Amino acid sequence: MKLSIRRLTTLGTALVAATVLMAPAASAVKPGETFRYGSLDCTAATDLNKNGSLSCTGTMNVTWRAKVKCKAGFTYYGTWQNNVDGGTKESKTESKCVFAVEDVIIDPI
C-alpha cells in the first residue's frame, strides 16, 4: 500500500511540473486586451509615449518579459520578470513606437 501511495505522489508531482513547463503559447494581443498564460492573467498596455508594457498577475514559476511590436515593424523587449512569489509584475519597454504599438505578447524563457 505504501508503494502505491508513493507512486501516485510521484506521478502527481510529475504531472504538475509538466503542466507548468508546457504552458500554452500565448497569442499577441492589442493594447488594452487581456489573456491568460498558464496561471497568469496578463494585460497589454501602452502609454502616451507609445511604450508598450505587459502586466501579469498570479503565481507561476516562469521568467518572462513583454515583446512589443510597433506598427512600423520594429520589435522591442521589456524587462525580465518572474511571478514565483505571486502578485503582479510589469514588464515595460522603451519602444517609443513611431506610429503606435501594434501588439504585445509574453516572451517566456
XYZ file of N, CA, C and O in Angstrom:
436
model
N 0.822 -1.195 0.000
C 0.000 0.000 0.000
C 0.868 1.263 0.000
O 0.571 2.203 -0.705
N 1.951 1.266 0.793
C 2.822 2.432 0.839
C 3.459 2.688 -0.518
O 3.644 3.821 -0.911
N 3.779 1.621 -1.224
C 4.419 1.768 -2.527
C 3.485 2.426 -3.528
O 3.887 3.308 -4.271
N 2.216 2.076 -3.533
C 1.286 2.672 -4.490
C 0.997 4.137 -4.139
O 0.816 4.956 -5.036
N 0.968 4.501 -2.876
C 0.793 5.903 -2.487
C 2.000 6.712 -2.935
O 1.870 7.812 -3.471
N 3.183 6.167 -2.763
C 4.409 6.840 -3.178
C 4.425 7.027 -4.695
O 4.792 8.080 -5.200
N 3.987 6.021 -5.425
C 3.936 6.122 -6.889
C 2.929 7.185 -7.335
O 3.178 7.937 -8.254
N 1.780 7.201 -6.677
C 0.770 8.204 -7.017
C 1.269 9.614 -6.725
O 1.030 10.544 -7.502
N 1.960 9.787 -5.617
C 2.524 11.096 -5.276
C 3.545 11.522 -6.314
O 3.550 12.670 -6.766
N 4.420 10.602 -6.722
C 5.427 10.906 -7.738
C 4.765 11.247 -9.066
O 5.151 12.212 -9.738
N 3.759 10.487 -9.442
C 3.040 10.753 -10.689
C 2.347 12.113 -10.640
O 2.407 12.880 -11.608
N 1.718 12.429 -9.528
C 1.045 13.728 -9.376
C 2.014 14.882 -9.477
O 1.757 15.881 -10.144
N 3.170 14.757 -8.834
C 4.198 15.795 -8.901
C 4.696 15.966 -10.327
O 4.879 17.086 -10.800
N 4.907 14.869 -11.025
C 5.377 14.931 -12.415
C 4.344 15.606 -13.315
O 4.692 16.396 -14.191
N 3.069 15.334 -13.106
C 2.011 15.958 -13.910
C 1.925 17.461 -13.670
O 1.760 18.240 -14.607
N 2.059 17.877 -12.418
C 2.032 19.308 -12.105
C 3.227 20.004 -12.757
O 3.082 21.060 -13.371
N 4.408 19.426 -12.652
C 5.610 20.013 -13.259
C 5.474 20.096 -14.774
O 5.829 21.105 -15.386
N 4.937 19.072 -15.393
C 4.763 19.084 -16.851
C 3.760 20.151 -17.277
O 3.944 20.822 -18.291
N 2.715 20.340 -16.496
C 1.716 21.360 -16.820
C 2.321 22.754 -16.768
O 2.079 23.580 -17.638
N 3.125 23.029 -15.760
C 3.769 24.342 -15.627
C 4.783 24.557 -16.738
O 4.835 25.613 -17.356
N 5.593 23.556 -17.021
C 6.626 23.694 -18.045
C 6.062 23.790 -19.451
O 6.659 24.393 -20.332
N 4.910 23.196 -19.669
C 4.327 23.186 -21.010
C 3.153 24.155 -21.092
O 2.121 23.844 -21.660
N 3.332 25.355 -20.538
C 2.267 26.358 -20.599
C 1.956 26.653 -22.059
O 2.838 26.619 -22.909
N 0.725 26.943 -22.354
C 0.335 27.159 -23.747
C 0.996 28.396 -24.346
O 1.306 29.346 -23.635
N 1.206 28.356 -25.626
C 1.735 29.520 -26.312
C 0.672 30.611 -26.273
O -0.510 30.351 -26.456
N 1.104 31.813 -26.013
C 0.174 32.932 -25.956
C 0.064 33.582 -27.326
O 0.991 33.536 -28.122
N -1.076 34.171 -27.593
C -1.278 34.914 -28.829
C -1.044 36.395 -28.559
O -1.318 36.885 -27.464
N -0.543 37.098 -29.562
C -0.341 38.538 -29.425
C -1.693 39.231 -29.296
O -2.658 38.847 -29.947
N -1.748 40.244 -28.444
C -2.984 40.994 -28.236
C -2.729 42.482 -28.423
O -1.605 42.959 -28.303
N -3.767 43.208 -28.704
C -3.708 44.663 -28.836
C -3.628 45.285 -27.442
O -4.099 44.697 -26.466
N -3.036 46.476 -27.326
C -3.018 47.170 -26.026
C -4.434 47.323 -25.474
O -5.370 47.622 -26.212
N -4.577 47.048 -24.186
C -5.878 47.109 -23.530
C -6.551 45.757 -23.415
O -7.482 45.595 -22.632
N -6.084 44.775 -24.171
C -6.674 43.435 -24.117
C -5.964 42.583 -23.072
O -4.830 42.855 -22.684
N -6.644 41.526 -22.634
C -6.089 40.609 -21.643
C -6.029 39.196 -22.211
O -6.721 38.875 -23.168
N -5.188 38.375 -21.605
C -5.105 36.963 -21.970
C -4.575 36.193 -20.778
O -4.079 36.771 -19.817
N -4.692 34.888 -20.845
C -4.194 34.007 -19.777
C -3.025 33.207 -20.311
O -3.077 32.647 -21.403
N -1.936 33.161 -19.529
C -0.767 32.362 -19.869
C -0.486 31.455 -18.674
O -0.053 31.931 -17.616
N -0.779 30.172 -18.807
C -0.640 29.256 -17.668
C -1.555 29.723 -16.557
O -2.759 29.841 -16.738
N -0.985 30.043 -15.387
C -1.800 30.541 -14.270
C -1.701 32.056 -14.117
O -2.110 32.605 -13.101
N -1.158 32.749 -15.119
C -1.034 34.203 -15.074
C -2.144 34.874 -15.883
O -2.449 34.455 -16.994
N -2.714 35.922 -15.328
C -3.666 36.771 -16.046
C -2.905 38.017 -16.471
O -2.417 38.768 -15.623
N -2.789 38.234 -17.784
C -1.937 39.303 -18.309
C -2.747 40.348 -19.059
O -3.727 40.026 -19.730
N -2.299 41.610 -18.972
C -2.930 42.730 -19.658
C -1.862 43.509 -20.412
O -0.850 43.906 -19.833
N -2.096 43.729 -21.692
C -1.195 44.530 -22.524
C -1.598 45.997 -22.409
O -2.774 46.314 -22.280
N -0.598 46.881 -22.462
C -0.888 48.311 -22.343
C 0.113 49.129 -23.151
O 1.147 48.620 -23.588
N -0.217 50.379 -23.331
C 0.690 51.341 -23.953
C 0.498 52.672 -23.240
O -0.586 52.954 -22.736
N 1.553 53.480 -23.167
C 1.432 54.781 -22.515
C 1.388 55.899 -23.555
O 1.385 55.641 -24.764
N 1.372 57.140 -23.100
C 1.281 58.282 -24.014
C 2.499 58.428 -24.921
O 2.411 59.017 -25.991
N 3.648 57.882 -24.495
C 4.872 57.938 -25.310
C 4.988 56.753 -26.259
O 6.038 56.534 -26.842
N 3.927 55.969 -26.370
C 3.872 54.789 -27.237
C 4.884 53.713 -26.827
O 5.462 53.032 -27.662
N 5.075 53.570 -25.510
C 5.877 52.481 -24.947
C 4.921 51.358 -24.577
O 3.941 51.591 -23.874
N 5.201 50.144 -25.032
C 4.350 49.008 -24.712
C 4.758 48.371 -23.402
O 5.910 48.454 -22.981
N 3.796 47.717 -22.736
C 4.093 47.016 -21.490
C 3.129 45.844 -21.321
O 2.109 45.746 -21.997
N 3.498 44.969 -20.405
C 2.691 43.802 -20.092
C 2.680 43.632 -18.582
O 3.729 43.652 -17.943
N 1.507 43.488 -18.008
C 1.335 43.308 -16.577
C 0.670 41.956 -16.351
O -0.393 41.693 -16.914
N 1.306 41.094 -15.536
C 0.757 39.764 -15.272
C 0.569 39.549 -13.780
O 1.458 39.861 -12.981
N -0.587 38.977 -13.422
C -0.938 38.713 -12.028
C -1.149 37.212 -11.849
O -1.767 36.569 -12.683
N -0.637 36.700 -10.739
C -0.799 35.285 -10.433
C 0.500 34.706 -9.902
O 1.455 35.420 -9.652
N 0.512 33.385 -9.736
C 1.697 32.692 -9.243
C 2.077 31.610 -10.235
O 1.278 30.721 -10.527
N 3.285 31.724 -10.783
C 3.795 30.727 -11.727
C 5.305 30.898 -11.801
O 5.802 32.018 -11.944
N 6.025 29.821 -11.713
C 7.484 29.888 -11.750
C 7.963 29.892 -13.194
O 8.397 28.876 -13.724
N 7.869 31.044 -13.823
C 8.356 31.214 -15.189
C 8.931 32.628 -15.296
O 8.383 33.569 -14.746
N 10.062 32.756 -15.946
C 10.655 34.059 -16.198
C 10.166 34.531 -17.559
O 10.218 33.783 -18.533
N 9.686 35.754 -17.629
C 9.058 36.266 -18.846
C 9.355 37.746 -19.016
O 9.825 38.415 -18.109
N 9.052 38.252 -20.207
C 9.152 39.677 -20.486
C 8.140 40.031 -21.582
O 7.624 39.148 -22.269
N 7.880 41.320 -21.722
C 6.976 41.790 -22.769
C 7.725 41.820 -24.093
O 8.891 42.200 -24.161
N 7.056 41.402 -25.148
C 7.571 41.520 -26.512
C 6.582 42.422 -27.243
O 5.423 42.065 -27.431
N 7.064 43.599 -27.632
C 6.195 44.630 -28.202
C 6.530 44.834 -29.671
O 7.682 45.034 -30.031
N 5.498 44.781 -30.501
C 5.675 45.027 -31.934
C 5.026 46.361 -32.282
O 3.859 46.593 -31.969
N 5.806 47.235 -32.935
C 5.289 48.534 -33.364
C 4.671 48.413 -34.752
O 5.029 47.526 -35.528
N 3.752 49.344 -35.077
C 3.115 49.343 -36.399
C 4.134 49.506 -37.521
O 3.917 49.062 -38.630
N 5.276 50.132 -37.242
C 6.328 50.315 -38.251
C 7.128 49.026 -38.468
O 7.994 48.976 -39.329
N 6.854 48.001 -37.659
C 7.505 46.722 -37.849
C 8.633 46.406 -36.879
O 9.147 45.302 -36.865
N 9.048 47.366 -36.069
C 10.131 47.125 -35.112
C 9.607 46.351 -33.903
O 8.452 46.492 -33.509
N 10.479 45.532 -33.301
C 10.130 44.748 -32.123
C 11.026 45.159 -30.963
O 12.239 45.307 -31.130
N 10.432 45.327 -29.793
C 11.167 45.721 -28.591
C 10.832 44.744 -27.464
O 9.750 44.161 -27.436
N 11.768 44.601 -26.526
C 11.588 43.683 -25.404
C 11.640 44.451 -24.090
O 12.441 45.362 -23.925
N 10.789 44.039 -23.148
C 10.741 44.667 -21.836
C 11.696 44.008 -20.858
O 12.495 43.137 -21.212
N 11.592 44.427 -19.616
C 12.434 43.909 -18.537
C 11.963 42.513 -18.132
O 10.778 42.201 -18.193
N 12.909 41.668 -17.701
C 12.579 40.306 -17.259
C 11.847 40.356 -15.930
O 12.192 41.136 -15.043
N 10.843 39.492 -15.800
C 10.046 39.393 -14.574
C 9.844 37.921 -14.215
O 10.027 37.045 -15.057
N 9.440 37.663 -12.956
C 9.124 36.310 -12.513
C 8.047 36.393 -11.440
O 8.180 37.166 -10.500
N 6.992 35.613 -11.564
C 5.882 35.620 -10.623
C 5.916 34.425 -9.674
O 4.877 33.959 -9.234
N 7.103 33.922 -9.358
C 7.203 32.750 -8.484
C 6.601 33.026 -7.108
O 6.043 32.120 -6.489
N 6.671 34.259 -6.621
C 6.125 34.609 -5.313
C 4.709 35.169 -5.397
O 4.158 35.613 -4.402
N 4.135 35.172 -6.596
C 2.782 35.675 -6.768
C 2.750 37.188 -6.928
O 3.781 37.843 -7.047
N 1.558 37.724 -6.947
C 1.398 39.167 -7.087
C 1.347 39.598 -8.537
O 1.140 38.798 -9.443
N 1.538 40.888 -8.746
C 1.511 41.480 -10.083
C 2.883 42.010 -10.437
O 3.499 42.721 -9.645
N 3.358 41.655 -11.607
C 4.651 42.129 -12.119
C 4.402 42.815 -13.452
O 3.511 42.433 -14.209
N 5.214 43.830 -13.753
C 5.063 44.562 -15.009
C 6.389 44.628 -15.756
O 7.425 44.925 -15.181
N 6.338 44.329 -17.034
C 7.495 44.404 -17.923
C 7.245 45.549 -18.900
O 6.306 45.501 -19.690
N 8.084 46.599 -18.827
C 7.917 47.778 -19.678
C 9.019 47.848 -20.716
O 10.142 47.421 -20.478
N 8.681 48.413 -21.867
C 9.681 48.655 -22.908
C 9.901 50.152 -23.070
O 9.093 50.961 -22.628
N 10.988 50.495 -23.687
C 11.264 51.874 -24.103
C 11.107 51.917 -25.615
O 11.975 52.382 -26.333
N 9.984 51.418 -26.103
C 9.783 51.257 -27.543
C 9.580 52.583 -28.273
O 10.064 52.752 -29.383
N 8.876 53.513 -27.663
C 8.588 54.806 -28.309
C 8.230 54.601 -29.786
O 8.849 55.188 -30.685
N 7.264 53.734 -30.034
C 6.838 53.416 -31.400
C 6.458 54.692 -32.157
O 5.780 55.560 -31.615
N 6.901 54.787 -33.392
C 6.657 55.983 -34.201
C 5.165 56.215 -34.412
O 4.662 57.315 -34.211
N 4.439 55.180 -34.839
C 3.011 55.327 -35.102
C 2.182 54.870 -33.908
O 1.405 55.626 -33.364
N 2.353 53.631 -33.519
C 1.592 53.087 -32.394
C 2.105 51.680 -32.082
O 2.830 51.081 -32.879
N 1.727 51.166 -30.911
C 2.016 49.777 -30.565
C 0.999 48.916 -31.291
O -0.212 49.121 -31.158
N 1.479 47.955 -32.075
C 0.571 47.073 -32.817
C 0.054 45.962 -31.928
O -1.138 45.710 -31.837
N 0.982 45.229 -31.258
C 0.553 44.167 -30.357
C 1.625 43.877 -29.326
O 2.769 44.293 -29.452
N 1.217 43.150 -28.295
C 2.093 42.770 -27.180
C 1.881 41.288 -26.923
O 0.757 40.786 -26.994
N 2.965 40.578 -26.598
C 2.884 39.150 -26.294
C 3.858 38.851 -25.156
O 4.828 39.594 -24.954
N 3.634 37.771 -24.444
C 4.553 37.352 -23.393
C 5.679 36.541 -24.047
O 5.448 35.757 -24.952
N 6.900 36.796 -23.614
C 8.089 36.120 -24.138
C 8.749 35.377 -22.973
O 9.559 35.945 -22.254
N 8.387 34.100 -22.756
C 8.954 33.341 -21.628
C 10.297 32.704 -21.990
O 10.603 32.502 -23.155
N 11.065 32.395 -20.959
C 12.295 31.622 -21.171
C 11.894 30.172 -21.252
O 11.150 29.668 -20.479
